[in-house]
Amino acid sequence: MEAQMNLEACSLGIELGSTRIKAVLIDEQHIPVASGDHVWENRLVNGVWTYTMEDIHTGLRDCFANLMRDVREKLGCELTTVGAIGVSAMMHGYLPFDQDGKQLCEFRTWRNTITGEAASELSALFGFNIPQRWSIAHLYQAILNGESHVKDIAHLTTLAGYIHWRLTGEHVMGVGEASGMFPIDSATCDYNETMVQKFKALTNFDLRAILPKVLKAGENAGTLTEDGARFLDPAGTLQAGIPLAPCEGDAGTGMAATNSVRVRTGNVSAGTSDFAMIVTDKPLGLHREIDMVTTPAGLPVAMVHCNNCTSDINAWVNLFSEFADAIGQPVDKGALYTLLFRKALEGDPDCGGLLSFNYFSGEGVTDLDEGRPVFARMQNCKFSLSNFMRAHLLSALATLKIGLDILTKTEGVTIDKLYGHGGFFKTPEVGQRLLSAAVGAPVSVMETAGEGGPYGMALLAAFMKNREDGETLESYLDNKVFKNAKSSTIQATETDIAGFSVFLNRYQKALPMEKCATEVL
């Protein structure tokens, strides 16, 4: 039966995340049937967080080769074609090219906090929060810095936009991804024209000449060219002519993967970074900690984005793994993560007084341009493994909680549903329970949550391929994808909620210590 798989009824999603490139193939029932991945890591080069083009190209091809191998082994056929493809990647960042397609400077990722001056000036000019990681902030900072490449920019895009262009030759992108480049007017699902003109008056830059064209979910965004097919699969098995959906960012694919695209629904993606996305039904005030982006269909979304989540946890797990190797008792890394995450549930609700700052990089929500991982304790704290792990897991959520409090307490935003996805939730119950303690609300995780963004991108590709006239993304996901989806929901106890509050109060009081660490270390 598997050998009879109709590949033209399948959809493929590829996502270039911060630590992993992953491809997920889904069948006509929207069920994942094959996958492939490639592990990679960003580099800090001359003070800039980046990936080289060689990293990007070789990583993507290795991921796709692994997918082809998985298709061969599981489905008994060669991956020659699919019904539709969609590409997504980490949002934001800065990738400028000249008219010949030459890259003009290093890829500056979302993780950089080097555009403070530009972000501040543009936020004041637009009356709209412009985060440091947005493409427009990077462009304006390059202008302020007098960088020589600016005069040669013919196309400015993101990582997802770049890959989409290599596959199709089209400079286009989905509205959700575009909303991380420049503010979007949800009424038109296009760049905010008033702000476009303000930027032109400020810089004499015609943004519409260099930014990608904006498309909504469901629209056709081009077809896989012969060059694009060889870019993905140099061996020549994959055929050209496959339609592509508008490329998206990892925020948009997370919304699709968790069916969080309707008003008053939300999701939390927690991996290298963590962010909460809440679809709103009203305009919000200007807050430096809150980004306004959109769903892949163009609805306004309030986003709390934190640059740091699991990197410090990963570093400590690696240390414990090294110790296990040193005493001659090596432990499978996945099993070690599960053991240590579960240990956190045995800790005191407030972590016994232990404190951790997980800042590998700067953090906009707490106004830090740089980060230093810090672990601290008083002499009389309960220094146990369970409290140690709980402190690191709560630290991964603390900054997110600070931003969410602005949404719920200051702006009165109501959240009917909150879904979690990403590596933080891979160990059953643990991440869910602790996030519930942070937000004081139930948190659900779907069975497909482990597939994350690439699964969400595959769903967006399927929507483009299968949508009926007038069918909305919200209806498609509700009725054709998630109608019978299985999920688990956890509500933290009042004790856990109170414990997180005590931990967060201690965390916020100690922020000057983290600031000092960036100055003296």
Coordinates of N, CA and C in Angstrom, one line a residue, residues 237-382:
T237 N 16.9 13.8 -9.5 CA 15.7 13.0 -9.3 C 14.5 13.9 -9.3
L238 N 14.5 15.0 -8.6 CA 13.3 15.9 -8.4 C 13.1 16.6 -9.7
Q239 N 11.8 16.6 -10.1 CA 11.4 17.2 -11.4 C 10.9 18.6 -11.2
A240 N 11.1 19.5 -12.2 CA 10.6 20.9 -12.2 C 9.1 20.9 -12.4
G241 N 8.5 22.1 -12.2 CA 7.1 22.3 -12.5 C 6.2 22.2 -11.3
I242 N 6.7 22.0 -10.1 CA 5.9 21.9 -8.9 C 5.5 23.2 -8.5
P243 N 4.1 23.5 -8.2 CA 3.7 24.8 -7.7 C 4.2 25.0 -6.3
L244 N 4.6 26.3 -6.0 CA 5.0 26.7 -4.6 C 4.1 27.6 -4.0
A245 N 3.8 27.4 -2.7 CA 3.0 28.3 -1.9 C 3.9 29.5 -1.5
P246 N 3.3 30.7 -1.1 CA 4.1 31.8 -0.6 C 4.9 31.4 0.6
C247 N 6.2 31.7 0.5 CA 7.1 31.3 1.6 C 6.7 32.1 2.9
E248 N 6.9 31.5 4.0 CA 6.5 32.1 5.3 C 7.7 32.0 6.3
G249 N 7.5 32.7 7.4 CA 8.4 32.7 8.5 C 8.0 31.6 9.5
D250 N 8.9 31.3 10.5 CA 8.6 30.3 11.4 C 7.4 30.7 12.4
A251 N 7.2 32.0 12.5 CA 6.0 32.4 13.3 C 4.7 32.0 12.6
G252 N 4.6 32.2 11.3 CA 3.4 31.9 10.6 C 3.2 30.4 10.5
T253 N 4.3 29.6 10.3 CA 4.1 28.2 10.2 C 3.7 27.6 11.5
G254 N 4.2 28.2 12.6 CA 3.8 27.7 14.0 C 2.3 28.0 14.2
M255 N 1.8 29.1 13.7 CA 0.4 29.3 13.8 C -0.4 28.3 13.0
A256 N 0.0 27.9 11.8 CA -0.7 27.0 11.0 C -0.6 25.6 11.6
A257 N 0.6 25.2 12.2 CA 0.8 23.9 12.7 C 0.0 23.7 14.0
T258 N -0.4 24.7 14.7 CA -1.2 24.6 15.9 C -2.7 25.1 15.7
N259 N -3.1 25.3 14.5 CA -4.4 25.9 14.2 C -4.7 27.1 15.1
S260 N -3.8 28.0 15.1 CA -3.9 29.2 15.9 C -4.0 30.4 15.0
V261 N -4.9 30.4 14.0 CA -5.0 31.5 13.1 C -6.3 32.3 13.2
R262 N -7.2 31.8 14.1 CA -8.4 32.6 14.3 C -8.2 33.6 15.4
V263 N -9.0 34.7 15.4 CA -9.0 35.7 16.5 C -9.1 35.0 17.8
R264 N -8.3 35.5 18.8 CA -8.3 35.1 20.2 C -7.8 33.7 20.4
T265 N -7.1 33.1 19.4 CA -6.3 31.9 19.6 C -4.9 32.3 19.7
G266 N -4.0 31.5 20.2 CA -2.6 31.8 20.3 C -1.8 30.6 20.4
N267 N -0.5 30.7 20.2 CA 0.5 29.6 20.4 C 1.8 30.1 20.9
V268 N 2.5 29.3 21.5 CA 3.9 29.6 22.0 C 4.8 28.6 21.3
S269 N 5.8 29.1 20.6 CA 6.8 28.3 20.0 C 8.1 28.5 20.9
A270 N 8.6 27.3 21.3 CA 9.7 27.4 22.2 C 10.8 26.5 21.8
G271 N 11.9 27.1 21.3 CA 13.1 26.3 20.9 C 14.3 27.2 21.2
T272 N 15.2 27.4 20.2 CA 16.3 28.3 20.4 C 15.9 29.7 20.9
S273 N 14.8 30.2 20.3 CA 14.1 31.4 20.8 C 12.7 30.9 21.2
D274 N 12.0 31.8 21.9 CA 10.6 31.5 22.1 C 9.7 32.7 21.8
F275 N 8.5 32.5 21.3 CA 7.7 33.6 21.0 C 6.2 33.2 21.2
A276 N 5.4 34.1 21.6 CA 4.0 33.9 21.7 C 3.3 34.7 20.6
M277 N 2.3 34.1 20.0 CA 1.5 34.8 18.9 C 0.1 34.7 19.3
I278 N -0.5 35.9 19.5 CA -1.9 36.0 19.8 C -2.7 36.8 18.7
V279 N -3.6 36.1 18.1 CA -4.4 36.8 17.0 C -5.4 37.7 17.7
T280 N -5.3 39.0 17.4 CA -6.1 40.0 18.1 C -7.3 40.5 17.3
D281 N -8.3 41.1 18.0 CA -9.5 41.6 17.3 C -9.6 43.1 17.5
K282 N -8.5 43.7 17.9 CA -8.5 45.2 18.1 C -7.1 45.7 18.0
P283 N -7.0 47.0 17.7 CA -5.6 47.6 17.6 C -5.1 47.8 19.0
L284 N -3.8 47.7 19.1 CA -3.1 47.8 20.5 C -2.3 49.0 20.5
G285 N -2.0 49.4 21.7 CA -1.1 50.6 21.9 C 0.3 50.3 21.5
L286 N 1.2 51.3 21.5 CA 2.6 51.1 21.1 C 3.3 50.6 22.3
H287 N 3.9 49.4 22.2 CA 4.7 48.8 23.3 C 6.0 48.3 22.7
R288 N 7.2 48.7 23.2 CA 8.4 48.2 22.7 C 8.6 46.7 22.8
E289 N 7.9 46.1 23.7 CA 8.0 44.7 23.9 C 7.1 43.8 23.0
I290 N 6.1 44.5 22.3 CA 5.2 43.8 21.5 C 5.3 44.1 20.0
D291 N 5.5 43.1 19.2 CA 5.5 43.2 17.8 C 4.1 43.0 17.2
M292 N 3.8 43.8 16.2 CA 2.5 43.5 15.5 C 2.9 42.9 14.1
V293 N 2.5 41.7 14.0 CA 2.7 41.0 12.7 C 1.4 40.5 12.2
T294 N 1.4 39.4 11.3 CA 0.1 38.9 10.8 C 0.1 37.4 10.7
T295 N -1.1 36.8 10.6 CA -1.2 35.4 10.3 C -0.8 35.3 8.8
P296 N -0.7 34.0 8.3 CA -0.4 33.9 6.9 C -1.6 34.3 6.0
A297 N -2.7 34.6 6.6 CA -3.9 35.1 5.9 C -4.0 36.6 6.0
G298 N -3.2 37.2 6.9 CA -3.2 38.7 7.0 C -3.8 39.3 8.2
L299 N -4.4 38.4 9.1 CA -5.0 39.0 10.3 C -3.9 39.5 11.3
P300 N -4.2 40.6 12.0 CA -3.2 41.1 12.9 C -2.9 40.2 14.1
V301 N -1.6 40.1 14.4 CA -1.2 39.3 15.5 C -0.2 40.0 16.4
A302 N -0.5 39.9 17.7 CA 0.4 40.5 18.7 C 1.5 39.4 19.1
M303 N 2.7 39.8 18.9 CA 3.8 38.8 19.1 C 4.8 39.3 20.2
V304 N 5.0 38.4 21.1 CA 6.0 38.6 22.1 C 7.2 37.7 21.7
H305 N 8.3 38.3 21.3 CA 9.4 37.5 20.8 C 10.6 37.6 21.7
C306 N 11.2 36.5 22.1 CA 12.3 36.5 23.0 C 13.5 35.8 22.3
N307 N 14.6 36.4 22.3 CA 15.8 35.8 21.5 C 16.3 34.6 22.2
N308 N 16.1 34.4 23.5 CA 16.7 33.3 24.2 C 15.7 32.4 24.8
C309 N 15.9 31.1 24.6 CA 15.0 30.1 25.2 C 15.8 28.9 25.7
T310 N 16.2 27.9 24.8 CA 16.7 26.7 25.2 C 18.3 26.6 25.0
S311 N 18.9 27.6 24.5 CA 20.4 27.5 24.3 C 21.1 27.2 25.6
D312 N 20.8 27.8 26.7 CA 21.5 27.6 27.9 C 21.2 26.2 28.5
I313 N 19.9 25.8 28.3 CA 19.5 24.4 28.8 C 20.4 23.4 28.0
N314 N 20.5 23.6 26.7 CA 21.3 22.7 25.8 C 22.7 22.6 26.3
A315 N 23.3 23.8 26.7 CA 24.7 23.8 27.2 C 24.8 23.0 28.4
W316 N 23.9 23.1 29.4 CA 24.0 22.3 30.6 C 23.8 20.8 30.3
V317 N 22.9 20.5 29.5 CA 22.7 19.1 29.1 C 23.9 18.5 28.5
N318 N 24.6 19.3 27.7 CA 25.9 18.8 27.1 C 26.9 18.6 28.2
L319 N 26.9 19.4 29.2 CA 27.9 19.3 30.3 C 27.6 18.0 31.1
F320 N 26.3 17.7 31.4 CA 26.0 16.5 32.0 C 26.3 15.3 31.2
S321 N 26.1 15.4 29.9 CA 26.5 14.3 29.0 C 28.0 14.0 29.0
E322 N 28.8 15.1 29.0 CA 30.2 15.0 29.1 C 30.6 14.3 30.4
F323 N 30.0 14.6 31.5 CA 30.3 14.0 32.7 C 29.9 12.5 32.7
A324 N 28.8 12.2 32.1 CA 28.4 10.8 32.0 C 29.5 10.0 31.2
D325 N 29.9 10.6 30.1 CA 31.0 9.9 29.3 C 32.3 9.8 30.1
A326 N 32.6 10.8 30.9 CA 33.8 10.8 31.7 C 33.9 9.7 32.7
I327 N 32.7 9.3 33.3 CA 32.7 8.3 34.3 C 32.4 6.9 33.7
G328 N 32.4 6.9 32.4 CA 32.2 5.6 31.7 C 30.7 5.1 31.7
Q329 N 29.8 6.1 31.8 CA 28.4 5.7 31.8 C 27.6 6.6 30.8
P330 N 28.0 6.5 29.5 CA 27.4 7.4 28.5 C 25.9 7.2 28.4
V331 N 25.1 8.3 28.2 CA 23.7 8.3 28.2 C 23.2 8.8 26.8
D332 N 22.2 8.2 26.2 CA 21.6 8.7 25.0 C 21.2 10.2 25.3
K333 N 21.5 11.1 24.4 CA 21.2 12.5 24.6 C 19.7 12.7 24.7
G334 N 18.9 12.1 23.9 CA 17.4 12.2 24.1 C 16.9 11.7 25.4
A335 N 17.4 10.6 25.9 CA 17.1 10.1 27.2 C 17.5 11.0 28.3
L336 N 18.7 11.6 28.1 CA 19.2 12.6 29.1 C 18.3 13.8 29.2
Y337 N 17.9 14.3 28.1 CA 16.9 15.5 28.1 C 15.7 15.1 28.9
T338 N 15.1 13.9 28.6 CA 13.9 13.5 29.2 C 14.1 13.4 30.7
L339 N 15.2 12.8 31.1 CA 15.4 12.6 32.6 C 15.5 14.0 33.3
L340 N 16.3 14.9 32.7 CA 16.5 16.2 33.4 C 15.3 17.0 33.3
F341 N 14.5 17.0 32.2 CA 13.3 17.8 32.2 C 12.3 17.2 33.2
R342 N 12.2 15.9 33.3 CA 11.2 15.4 34.3 C 11.7 15.7 35.8
K343 N 13.0 15.7 35.9 CA 13.5 16.1 37.3 C 13.0 17.5 37.7
A344 N 12.9 18.4 36.7 CA 12.4 19.7 37.1 C 11.0 19.7 37.8
L345 N 10.2 18.8 37.4 CA 8.9 18.7 38.1 C 9.0 18.3 39.6
E346 N 10.1 17.8 40.0 CA 10.3 17.4 41.4 C 10.8 18.6 42.2
G347 N 11.2 19.7 41.5 CA 11.7 20.9 42.2 C 10.7 21.7 43.0
D348 N 11.1 22.6 43.8 CA 10.2 23.5 44.5 C 9.6 24.4 43.5
P349 N 8.3 24.8 43.7 CA 7.6 25.7 42.8 C 8.4 27.0 42.4
D350 N 9.2 27.5 43.4 CA 10.0 28.7 43.1 C 11.4 28.4 42.9
C351 N 11.7 27.1 42.6 CA 13.1 26.7 42.4 C 14.0 26.8 43.6
G352 N 13.5 26.8 44.8 CA 14.3 26.8 46.0 C 15.2 28.0 46.1
G353 N 14.8 29.1 45.4 CA 15.7 30.3 45.5 C 16.8 30.4 44.5
L354 N 16.9 29.4 43.6 CA 18.0 29.4 42.6 C 17.5 30.4 41.5
L355 N 18.5 30.9 40.8 CA 18.2 31.9 39.7 C 19.1 31.7 38.5
S356 N 18.5 31.8 37.4 CA 19.2 31.6 36.1 C 18.8 32.7 35.1
F357 N 19.7 33.2 34.4 CA 19.5 34.1 33.2 C 20.0 33.3 32.0
N358 N 19.2 33.1 31.0 CA 19.5 32.2 29.9 C 20.0 33.0 28.7
Y359 N 20.5 34.2 28.9 CA 20.8 35.2 27.8 C 22.1 34.9 27.1
F360 N 22.0 34.0 26.0 CA 23.1 33.8 25.1 C 23.4 35.1 24.3
S361 N 22.3 35.8 23.9 CA 22.4 37.0 23.1 C 21.5 38.0 23.8
G362 N 21.5 39.2 23.2 CA 20.7 40.3 23.7 C 19.3 40.0 23.7
E363 N 18.5 40.8 24.5 CA 17.1 40.5 24.7 C 16.3 41.8 24.7
G364 N 15.5 42.0 23.6 CA 14.8 43.3 23.4 C 13.7 43.5 24.5
V365 N 13.0 42.5 25.0 CA 12.0 42.7 26.0 C 12.5 43.3 27.2
T366 N 13.7 42.9 27.6 CA 14.3 43.4 28.9 C 15.4 44.4 28.6
D367 N 15.4 44.9 27.3 CA 16.3 46.0 26.9 C 17.8 45.8 27.2
L368 N 18.2 44.6 26.7 CA 19.6 44.2 26.8 C 20.2 44.0 25.4
D369 N 21.2 44.7 25.0 CA 21.8 44.6 23.7 C 22.7 43.4 23.6
E370 N 23.2 42.9 24.7 CA 24.0 41.7 24.7 C 23.5 40.8 25.8
G371 N 24.0 39.6 25.8 CA 23.6 38.6 26.8 C 24.8 37.9 27.4
R372 N 24.7 37.4 28.6 CA 25.7 36.5 29.3 C 24.9 35.5 30.1
P373 N 25.0 34.2 29.8 CA 24.4 33.2 30.7 C 24.9 33.3 32.1
V374 N 24.0 33.4 33.0 CA 24.3 33.6 34.5 C 23.5 32.6 35.3
F375 N 24.2 31.9 36.2 CA 23.5 31.1 37.2 C 23.9 31.6 38.6
A376 N 22.9 31.9 39.5 CA 23.2 32.5 40.8 C 22.4 31.9 41.9
R377 N 23.0 31.9 43.1 CA 22.2 31.4 44.2 C 22.7 32.0 45.5
M378 N 21.9 32.1 46.5 CA 22.3 32.5 47.9 C 22.8 31.2 48.6
Q379 N 23.6 31.5 49.6 CA 24.2 30.4 50.3 C 23.2 29.4 51.0
N380 N 22.0 29.9 51.3 CA 21.0 29.1 52.0 C 20.0 28.5 51.1
C381 N 20.2 28.6 49.7 CA 19.2 28.1 48.8 C 19.2 26.6 48.8
K382 N 18.1 26.0 48.3 CA 18.0 24.5 48.2 C 18.7 24.1 46.9

